[in-house]
Amino acid sequence: MRFLVIGGCGFLGRHIVDELLSRGFPVNVFDIRSTFDDGRVKIFLGDLCKKEDLMPALEGVSAVIHCATPPPLSNNRALFHKVNHDGTLNIIACCKEAGVKRMVLTSSASVVYEGSDIKNGVETMPYASKPMDYYTETKILQEKVVLQANSDDFYTVAVRPHGIFGPRDPHLVPTTVRTAQAGKMKFMIGNGENLVDFTFVRNVVHGHILAAESLGPGSKVNGKAYHITNDEPIYFWTFLSKILVGLKYDAPKRHLPFTFIYFLALILNLFVFLLKPIKDIKPTFTPMTVCLAGTHHYYSSEAAKKDMGYRPIVSLDDGIEETIRSFSHLSKK
Ligand SMILES: NC(=O)c1ccc[n+]([C@@H]2O[C@H](COP(=O)([O-])OP(=O)(O)OC[C@H]3O[C@@H](n4cnc5c(N)ncnc54)[C@H](O)[C@@H]3O)[C@@H](O)[C@H]2O)c1
Ligand SMILES: CC(C)CCC[C@@H](C)[C@H]1CC[C@H]2C3=C(CC[C@]12C)[C@@]1(C)CC[C@H](O)[C@@](C)(C(=O)O)[C@@H]1CC3
C-alpha cells in the first residue's frame, strides 16, 4: 500500500513518513515546501489547493494521510479557510478521480472545545458552536467534509490528537522557550491544577497508521473520528515546567487569576483586530491559549482502543525526556 502524506514536510508529517518507511511502506510526500531529502521518498512540491499540483502525487497511491495546515497560531482566517476547507475539498475530489481508496485526516481534539472545562471528552460531543479561533473554526469544517465523503469506495477517518509534542515540534516547545526568554513565564495562569492531554508525536503517528490499516469494506472506523492521546492527563503547568526545567529555565511559581488574564487577552485580541489593517500582530496570549493554559481539556481514547486496538507506545515521561534531549540547542545558556 503506497501512502501519500500531504503536509509530510511538517512536524507530524515527517514523523509519519519516517515510521511508514521503517515499516516498509512506499511513501510519497506532498507539501508546499521541502524540509528534508530522503532517496526513498518522492517529494512533490505544490499547493494542496491546486488540482494540477496534487494529481501527479496521487499516481499509484492507495492511502492518503492529510496532515497539512497553515501554522495553527497564525490567525490568518482567509488562509485557514482556503487551505483547511477549500483545499481539503480539492484533496477529496482528486483522491476520488485518482482512485485512492483510503483517507486519514489529522483533525484536532479541539474541534469540540469552546474554552470551558472538558474532562475525559468523548467523540460524540457536539462540534464547538463558537470556535475560539479561525484555526479551530476551519478544523471543524475540514473534519465534517472528510467524514461526509466516506462511501463504499472511498473510506475516510479523522484522527483527533491533542497537544502533540516531540522532536522537531515547531509550535509548543519553541514558543514556550521564547516566552520564557522574554521573561513572560514567571507566572502560571490559574491555580495550576487544570488537567490536559499532551500527546507524544510517535503515539500520534501510531494512531494514524492504525487508522489507515483499519479502514476498509464494512470497517467500524469508516466515517468516524477518534481521539488519540497519551492516556495520561497532566497538569498543564506541570508539563510546561518539566520542559522549562529540562531546558534549564526557571519554572513559573506564582499564580495569576485566570479570569483576569482571560479578560486582558480579550482586550488584546480586540486591539489586534483593530490594528490588523496597519500591522499584523500575533500575540502568544490569545483567548484560546489562555483558556488552554487555565482549563481542563483531556479526552478519552477508549473508542480508538476498542475499534483499532490503539495503545500509546511511548509514555509521557519518556516522551518528555526525549523531547528535552532533542531541544538541547534551546537550553538556557
Ligand atoms: N501540533 C499540534 O499540537 C497538533 C495537535 C492536533 C492536531 N494537529 C494537526 O496536525 C497536523 C500537523 O500539524 P503540525 O503541528 O505538524 O503542523 P506543521 O505546521 O508542522 O506542518 C504542516 C505542514 O503543512 C504544509 N502546508 C501548509 N499549507 C499547505 C498547502 N497549501 N499545500 C501543501 N502543504 C501545505 C506546511 O508546509 C507544513 O509542512 C495539522 O493538521 C494540525 O491541525 C496538530
Ligand atoms: C500561556 C503560555 C504562553 C503557553 C505556551 C505554550 C503554548 C505555545 C502551547 C501550549 C498548548 C499548545 C497547544 C497548541 C499550540 C501551542 C500551545 C498553545 C495547539 C493550539 C496547536 C494546534 C492543535 O490542533 C491544538 C488546538 C490541539 O488540539 O492539540 C493545540 C492545543 C495545545
Short mmCIF file of C-alpha atoms and ligand atoms in Angstrom, two decimals:
data_model
loop_
_atom_site.label_atom_id
_atom_site.label_comp_id
_atom_site.label_asym_id
_atom_site.label_seq_id
_atom_site.Cartn_x
_atom_site.Cartn_y
_atom_site.Cartn_z
CA MET A 1 0.00 0.00 0.00
CA ARG A 2 1.62 3.26 -1.19
CA PHE A 3 0.95 6.25 1.04
CA LEU A 4 0.85 9.92 0.19
CA VAL A 5 1.49 12.17 3.21
CA ILE A 6 0.10 15.62 2.48
CA GLY A 7 1.98 18.00 4.81
CA GLY A 8 4.77 15.42 5.04
CA CYS A 9 7.47 18.07 5.45
CA GLY A 10 5.89 19.33 8.69
CA PHE A 11 6.38 18.28 12.31
CA LEU A 12 3.83 15.45 12.48
CA GLY A 13 4.02 14.65 8.77
CA ARG A 14 7.76 13.98 8.78
CA HIS A 15 7.39 11.62 11.78
CA ILE A 16 4.61 9.80 9.90
CA VAL A 17 6.87 9.48 6.83
CA ASP A 18 9.75 8.13 8.95
CA GLU A 19 7.54 5.49 10.59
CA LEU A 20 5.89 4.41 7.34
CA LEU A 21 9.34 3.93 5.79
CA SER A 22 10.54 1.97 8.84
CA ARG A 23 7.52 -0.33 8.45
CA GLY A 24 8.40 -0.90 4.78
CA PHE A 25 5.64 1.13 3.13
CA PRO A 26 6.40 3.05 -0.09
CA VAL A 27 5.79 6.78 0.58
CA ASN A 28 5.18 9.91 -1.46
CA VAL A 29 5.17 13.34 0.17
CA PHE A 30 3.23 16.40 -0.96
CA ASP A 31 3.98 19.76 0.60
CA ILE A 32 4.26 23.43 -0.31
CA ARG A 33 7.85 23.43 0.99
CA SER A 34 10.64 20.89 1.26
CA THR A 35 12.36 20.35 4.62
CA PHE A 36 14.27 17.13 4.03
CA ASP A 37 15.81 14.89 1.40
CA ASP A 38 15.48 11.10 1.51
CA GLY A 39 16.21 8.89 -1.52
CA ARG A 40 13.38 6.55 -0.53
CA VAL A 41 10.75 9.31 -0.75
CA LYS A 42 9.47 11.26 -3.77
CA ILE A 43 8.61 14.76 -2.61
CA PHE A 44 6.06 16.58 -4.78
CA LEU A 45 6.12 20.34 -4.19
CA GLY A 46 2.91 22.27 -4.68
CA ASP A 47 -0.23 23.78 -3.19
CA LEU A 48 -2.83 21.26 -1.99
CA CYS A 49 -5.50 23.74 -3.15
CA LYS A 50 -4.44 23.20 -6.78
CA LYS A 51 -5.59 20.06 -8.61
CA GLU A 52 -2.79 20.35 -11.17
CA ASP A 53 -0.23 20.27 -8.35
CA LEU A 54 -1.80 17.40 -6.45
CA MET A 55 -2.79 14.88 -9.12
CA PRO A 56 0.76 13.76 -10.06
CA ALA A 57 1.45 12.94 -6.39
CA LEU A 58 -1.58 10.63 -6.25
CA GLU A 59 -0.45 8.27 -9.02
CA GLY A 60 -0.29 4.70 -7.69
CA VAL A 61 -1.32 5.81 -4.20
CA SER A 62 -3.75 3.67 -2.15
CA ALA A 63 -3.94 5.75 1.04
CA VAL A 64 -3.64 9.45 1.79
CA ILE A 65 -2.77 10.93 5.18
CA HIS A 66 -3.68 14.62 5.20
CA CYS A 67 -1.84 16.47 7.93
CA ALA A 68 -1.26 19.83 6.27
CA THR A 69 -2.39 23.11 7.79
CA PRO A 70 -1.28 26.71 7.93
CA PRO A 71 0.50 27.35 11.28
CA PRO A 72 -2.19 26.93 14.00
CA LEU A 73 -1.24 30.14 15.78
CA SER A 74 -1.09 32.27 12.59
CA ASN A 75 -4.65 33.63 12.96
CA ASN A 76 -4.99 34.09 9.18
CA ARG A 77 -8.70 33.47 8.59
CA ALA A 78 -8.62 33.58 4.78
CA LEU A 79 -5.65 31.22 4.59
CA PHE A 80 -7.19 28.79 7.07
CA HIS A 81 -10.42 28.65 5.03
CA LYS A 82 -8.55 28.34 1.73
CA VAL A 83 -6.29 25.51 2.88
CA ASN A 84 -8.23 23.68 5.58
CA HIS A 85 -11.68 23.84 3.96
CA ASP A 86 -11.39 24.53 0.22
CA GLY A 87 -8.07 22.69 -0.02
CA THR A 88 -9.45 19.61 1.72
CA LEU A 89 -12.41 19.53 -0.69
CA ASN A 90 -9.85 19.58 -3.51
CA ILE A 91 -7.95 16.68 -1.94
CA ILE A 92 -11.16 14.63 -1.68
CA ALA A 93 -12.07 15.32 -5.33
CA CYS A 94 -8.54 14.48 -6.52
CA CYS A 95 -8.46 11.26 -4.44
CA LYS A 96 -11.73 10.10 -5.98
CA GLU A 97 -10.53 10.91 -9.51
CA ALA A 98 -7.22 9.12 -8.91
CA GLY A 99 -8.94 6.03 -7.43
CA VAL A 100 -7.45 6.42 -3.93
CA LYS A 101 -9.34 4.14 -1.52
CA ARG A 102 -8.42 5.47 1.97
CA MET A 103 -8.02 8.89 3.56
CA VAL A 104 -6.89 9.65 7.10
CA LEU A 105 -7.37 13.24 8.22
CA THR A 106 -5.39 14.74 11.05
CA SER A 107 -8.12 16.65 12.84
CA SER A 108 -7.85 18.06 16.37
CA ALA A 109 -9.45 17.23 19.70
CA SER A 110 -10.17 20.95 19.98
CA VAL A 111 -12.99 20.78 17.43
CA VAL A 112 -15.31 20.41 20.45
CA TYR A 113 -13.52 22.95 22.69
CA GLU A 114 -15.11 26.34 23.47
CA GLY A 115 -12.86 27.47 26.34
CA SER A 116 -14.69 25.65 29.16
CA ASP A 117 -13.53 22.53 31.03
CA ILE A 118 -13.64 19.23 29.13
CA LYS A 119 -12.89 16.19 31.32
CA ASN A 120 -12.49 12.85 29.54
CA GLY A 121 -14.29 14.21 26.47
CA VAL A 122 -15.77 11.68 24.03
CA GLU A 123 -16.04 11.84 20.24
CA THR A 124 -19.82 12.13 20.31
CA MET A 125 -19.61 15.59 21.91
CA PRO A 126 -21.01 18.26 19.54
CA TYR A 127 -18.67 20.46 17.50
CA ALA A 128 -17.94 23.82 19.12
CA SER A 129 -20.77 26.18 18.17
CA LYS A 130 -18.49 29.13 18.93
CA PRO A 131 -14.92 28.06 17.98
CA MET A 132 -12.32 30.15 19.82
CA ASP A 133 -10.19 30.90 16.78
CA TYR A 134 -10.15 30.68 12.97
CA TYR A 135 -7.92 27.62 13.06
CA THR A 136 -10.43 25.63 15.10
CA GLU A 137 -13.32 27.01 13.02
CA THR A 138 -11.76 25.53 9.89
CA LYS A 139 -10.66 22.26 11.53
CA ILE A 140 -14.36 21.67 12.27
CA LEU A 141 -15.32 22.35 8.63
CA GLN A 142 -12.45 20.14 7.47
CA GLU A 143 -13.42 17.18 9.64
CA LYS A 144 -17.07 17.45 8.58
CA VAL A 145 -16.29 17.34 4.83
CA VAL A 146 -13.86 14.43 5.22
CA LEU A 147 -16.25 12.28 7.26
CA GLN A 148 -19.16 13.17 4.95
CA ALA A 149 -17.04 11.99 1.99
CA ASN A 150 -16.91 8.44 3.39
CA SER A 151 -18.53 5.97 0.97
CA ASP A 152 -18.43 2.34 -0.18
CA ASP A 153 -15.45 3.05 -2.43
CA PHE A 154 -13.66 5.85 -0.55
CA TYR A 155 -13.11 5.20 3.15
CA THR A 156 -12.32 8.15 5.43
CA VAL A 157 -11.46 8.55 9.11
CA ALA A 158 -10.42 11.52 11.30
CA VAL A 159 -7.73 11.25 13.97
CA ARG A 160 -8.05 13.85 16.73
CA PRO A 161 -4.75 14.31 18.58
CA HIS A 162 -4.34 16.89 21.34
CA GLY A 163 -1.22 18.87 22.32
CA ILE A 164 1.27 16.99 20.17
CA PHE A 165 4.86 17.35 21.36
CA GLY A 166 8.21 15.81 20.45
CA PRO A 167 11.41 16.29 18.47
CA ARG A 168 11.11 18.90 15.69
CA ASP A 169 7.93 20.42 17.18
CA PRO A 170 7.80 23.97 15.79
CA HIS A 171 4.95 25.24 17.96
CA LEU A 172 4.85 24.15 21.59
CA VAL A 173 8.45 23.96 22.82
CA PRO A 174 9.90 26.84 20.75
CA THR A 175 7.04 29.17 21.74
CA THR A 176 7.34 28.16 25.39
CA VAL A 177 11.09 28.86 25.34
CA ARG A 178 10.65 32.20 23.56
CA THR A 179 8.04 33.20 26.16
CA ALA A 180 10.44 32.25 28.97
CA GLN A 181 13.33 34.11 27.31
CA ALA A 182 11.07 37.19 27.10
CA GLY A 183 10.54 36.96 30.86
CA LYS A 184 6.82 36.20 30.45
CA MET A 185 6.88 32.74 32.03
CA LYS A 186 7.21 33.85 35.67
CA PHE A 187 3.54 33.25 36.40
CA MET A 188 1.08 30.43 35.95
CA ILE A 189 -2.37 31.28 34.63
CA GLY A 190 -4.92 29.94 37.13
CA ASN A 191 -4.34 27.61 40.09
CA GLY A 192 -2.09 25.21 38.16
CA GLU A 193 -4.44 22.24 38.73
CA ASN A 194 -6.02 22.01 35.26
CA LEU A 195 -5.53 18.57 33.72
CA VAL A 196 -4.80 18.42 29.98
CA ASP A 197 -3.65 15.94 27.33
CA PHE A 198 -0.21 16.27 25.80
CA THR A 199 0.48 13.54 23.25
CA PHE A 200 3.93 12.36 22.25
CA VAL A 201 4.29 12.54 18.48
CA ARG A 202 5.13 8.86 17.97
CA ASN A 203 1.85 7.89 19.64
CA VAL A 204 0.01 10.15 17.21
CA VAL A 205 1.87 8.53 14.31
CA HIS A 206 0.95 5.07 15.61
CA GLY A 207 -2.71 6.12 15.79
CA HIS A 208 -2.64 7.39 12.19
CA ILE A 209 -1.17 4.20 10.78
CA LEU A 210 -3.58 2.03 12.79
CA ALA A 211 -6.45 4.14 11.43
CA ALA A 212 -5.22 3.75 7.83
CA GLU A 213 -4.84 -0.01 8.26
CA SER A 214 -8.30 -0.29 9.88
CA LEU A 215 -10.16 1.42 7.01
CA GLY A 216 -11.87 -0.85 4.53
CA PRO A 217 -15.17 -2.50 3.43
CA GLY A 218 -17.54 -2.75 6.42
CA SER A 219 -14.94 -1.43 8.89
CA LYS A 220 -16.32 0.14 12.06
CA VAL A 221 -13.83 3.04 11.77
CA ASN A 222 -15.13 4.20 8.36
CA GLY A 223 -16.55 7.74 8.55
CA LYS A 224 -15.68 8.23 12.24
CA ALA A 225 -13.42 10.42 14.40
CA TYR A 226 -11.08 9.09 17.11
CA HIS A 227 -9.14 10.75 19.90
CA ILE A 228 -5.51 9.71 20.04
CA THR A 229 -3.83 10.73 23.31
CA ASN A 230 -1.14 9.56 25.72
CA ASP A 231 -3.89 8.46 28.11
CA GLU A 232 -2.01 10.31 30.89
CA PRO A 233 -3.63 13.71 31.54
CA ILE A 234 -1.18 16.02 33.33
CA TYR A 235 -1.42 19.44 34.96
CA PHE A 236 -0.78 21.92 32.14
CA TRP A 237 1.76 23.92 34.17
CA THR A 238 3.47 20.76 35.45
CA PHE A 239 4.08 19.71 31.85
CA LEU A 240 5.40 23.12 30.81
CA SER A 241 7.55 23.27 33.97
CA LYS A 242 9.12 19.87 33.16
CA ILE A 243 10.05 21.17 29.70
CA LEU A 244 11.34 24.51 31.03
CA VAL A 245 13.41 22.98 33.87
CA GLY A 246 14.72 20.33 31.49
CA LEU A 247 15.99 23.18 29.30
CA LYS A 248 17.43 24.96 32.37
CA TYR A 249 14.82 27.74 32.55
CA ASP A 250 13.01 28.62 35.79
CA ALA A 251 9.54 27.14 36.20
CA PRO A 252 6.71 29.61 36.93
CA LYS A 253 5.98 29.68 40.68
CA ARG A 254 3.37 32.37 41.26
CA HIS A 255 -0.24 32.42 40.05
CA LEU A 256 -2.33 34.96 38.17
CA PRO A 257 -6.14 34.74 38.28
CA PHE A 258 -7.42 33.00 35.15
CA THR A 259 -10.42 35.33 34.72
CA PHE A 260 -8.23 38.43 34.93
CA ILE A 261 -5.76 37.17 32.30
CA TYR A 262 -8.59 35.98 30.06
CA PHE A 263 -10.14 39.46 30.23
CA LEU A 264 -6.78 41.02 29.30
CA ALA A 265 -6.45 38.56 26.39
CA LEU A 266 -9.89 39.59 25.12
CA ILE A 267 -8.89 43.28 25.20
CA LEU A 268 -5.57 42.46 23.47
CA ASN A 269 -7.49 40.45 20.86
CA LEU A 270 -9.67 43.50 20.12
CA PHE A 271 -6.57 45.69 19.64
CA VAL A 272 -5.01 43.07 17.35
CA PHE A 273 -8.23 43.06 15.29
CA LEU A 274 -8.39 46.89 15.09
CA LEU A 275 -4.67 47.23 14.24
CA LYS A 276 -4.76 44.42 11.61
CA PRO A 277 -5.11 46.81 8.60
CA ILE A 278 -1.97 48.61 9.80
CA LYS A 279 0.09 45.88 11.46
CA ASP A 280 -0.30 42.08 11.71
CA ILE A 281 0.42 41.26 15.35
CA LYS A 282 0.50 37.62 16.51
CA PRO A 283 0.29 37.64 20.33
CA THR A 284 1.13 34.46 22.25
CA PHE A 285 -1.51 35.26 24.86
CA THR A 286 -4.78 34.89 22.95
CA PRO A 287 -8.16 33.95 24.43
CA MET A 288 -7.52 30.43 23.08
CA THR A 289 -4.03 29.98 24.53
CA VAL A 290 -5.11 31.47 27.87
CA CYS A 291 -8.07 29.06 28.06
CA LEU A 292 -5.82 26.15 27.07
CA ALA A 293 -3.47 27.21 29.89
CA GLY A 294 -6.21 27.61 32.51
CA THR A 295 -8.93 25.00 31.93
CA HIS A 296 -9.22 21.20 31.97
CA HIS A 297 -9.10 19.67 28.46
CA TYR A 298 -8.42 15.95 28.23
CA TYR A 299 -10.11 13.31 26.14
CA SER A 300 -10.97 9.62 26.21
CA SER A 301 -9.18 7.38 23.67
CA GLU A 302 -11.30 4.35 24.63
CA ALA A 303 -13.01 4.31 21.20
CA ALA A 304 -9.63 4.07 19.42
CA LYS A 305 -8.56 1.30 21.81
CA LYS A 306 -11.74 -0.64 21.15
CA ASP A 307 -12.12 -0.10 17.38
CA MET A 308 -8.48 -0.14 16.21
CA GLY A 309 -6.53 -1.61 19.13
CA TYR A 310 -4.74 1.67 19.89
CA ARG A 311 -2.42 1.93 22.89
CA PRO A 312 0.15 4.66 23.50
CA ILE A 313 3.61 3.21 22.68
CA VAL A 314 5.67 5.92 24.43
CA SER A 315 4.92 7.07 28.00
CA LEU A 316 4.55 10.76 28.80
CA ASP A 317 7.73 10.84 30.90
CA ASP A 318 9.78 9.06 28.23
CA GLY A 319 8.36 11.42 25.61
CA ILE A 320 9.23 14.47 27.70
CA GLU A 321 12.78 13.18 28.25
CA GLU A 322 13.27 12.54 24.51
CA THR A 323 11.82 15.95 23.66
CA ILE A 324 14.10 17.78 26.09
CA ARG A 325 17.14 15.96 24.67
CA SER A 326 16.12 16.90 21.11
CA PHE A 327 15.80 20.59 22.06
CA SER A 328 19.10 20.88 23.95
CA HIS A 329 20.06 23.64 21.46
CA LEU A 330 17.31 25.77 23.06
CA SER A 331 18.67 25.28 26.60
CA LYS A 332 19.35 28.38 28.66
CA LYS A 333 22.98 29.42 28.11
N1 LIG B 1 0.79 20.36 16.67
C1 LIG B 1 -0.23 20.01 17.42
O1 LIG B 1 -0.23 20.13 18.66
C2 LIG B 1 -1.48 19.46 16.77
C3 LIG B 1 -2.49 18.94 17.59
C4 LIG B 1 -3.63 18.42 17.00
C5 LIG B 1 -3.75 18.39 15.63
N2 LIG B 1 -2.76 18.91 14.85
C6 LIG B 1 -2.90 18.81 13.40
O2 LIG B 1 -1.79 18.03 12.94
C7 LIG B 1 -1.46 18.39 11.60
C8 LIG B 1 0.03 18.67 11.51
O3 LIG B 1 0.32 19.72 12.37
P1 LIG B 1 1.86 20.13 12.60
O4 LIG B 1 1.96 20.58 14.00
O5 LIG B 1 2.74 19.03 12.12
O6 LIG B 1 1.98 21.40 11.63
P2 LIG B 1 3.22 21.90 10.73
O7 LIG B 1 2.99 23.35 10.52
O8 LIG B 1 4.50 21.45 11.32
O9 LIG B 1 3.02 21.10 9.35
C9 LIG B 1 2.01 21.46 8.45
C10 LIG B 1 2.56 21.23 7.04
O10 LIG B 1 1.54 21.56 6.09
C11 LIG B 1 2.17 22.20 4.99
N3 LIG B 1 1.20 23.03 4.26
C12 LIG B 1 0.56 24.14 4.70
N4 LIG B 1 -0.20 24.67 3.73
C13 LIG B 1 -0.04 23.88 2.62
C14 LIG B 1 -0.55 23.90 1.30
N5 LIG B 1 -1.39 24.88 0.88
N6 LIG B 1 -0.17 22.93 0.43
C15 LIG B 1 0.67 21.95 0.82
N7 LIG B 1 1.20 21.86 2.08
C16 LIG B 1 0.84 22.82 2.96
C17 LIG B 1 3.28 23.06 5.62
O11 LIG B 1 4.28 23.40 4.67
C18 LIG B 1 3.79 22.12 6.72
O12 LIG B 1 4.88 21.35 6.28
C19 LIG B 1 -2.35 19.60 11.27
O13 LIG B 1 -3.47 19.15 10.53
C20 LIG B 1 -2.81 20.11 12.63
O14 LIG B 1 -4.08 20.73 12.54
C21 LIG B 1 -1.63 19.44 15.38
C1 LIG B 2 0.38 30.54 28.09
C2 LIG B 2 1.73 30.19 27.53
C3 LIG B 2 2.36 31.31 26.75
C4 LIG B 2 1.62 28.91 26.65
C5 LIG B 2 2.96 28.49 25.98
C6 LIG B 2 2.75 27.16 25.31
C7 LIG B 2 1.80 27.25 24.09
C8 LIG B 2 2.53 27.89 22.92
C9 LIG B 2 1.31 25.83 23.76
C10 LIG B 2 0.61 25.19 24.98
C11 LIG B 2 -0.56 24.37 24.46
C12 LIG B 2 -0.27 24.30 22.95
C13 LIG B 2 -1.38 23.91 22.03
C14 LIG B 2 -1.32 24.29 20.69
C15 LIG B 2 -0.28 25.27 20.18
C16 LIG B 2 0.82 25.62 21.21
C17 LIG B 2 0.27 25.71 22.62
C18 LIG B 2 -0.80 26.80 22.72
C19 LIG B 2 -2.45 23.94 19.72
C20 LIG B 2 -3.33 25.18 19.67
C21 LIG B 2 -1.88 23.62 18.29
C22 LIG B 2 -2.99 23.20 17.33
C23 LIG B 2 -3.70 21.95 17.85
O1 LIG B 2 -4.69 21.48 16.94
C24 LIG B 2 -4.30 22.14 19.26
C25 LIG B 2 -5.53 23.03 19.22
C26 LIG B 2 -4.75 20.76 19.76
O2 LIG B 2 -5.93 20.43 19.83
O3 LIG B 2 -3.87 19.97 20.09
C27 LIG B 2 -3.18 22.66 20.21
C28 LIG B 2 -3.66 22.83 21.65
C29 LIG B 2 -2.42 22.98 22.57
#
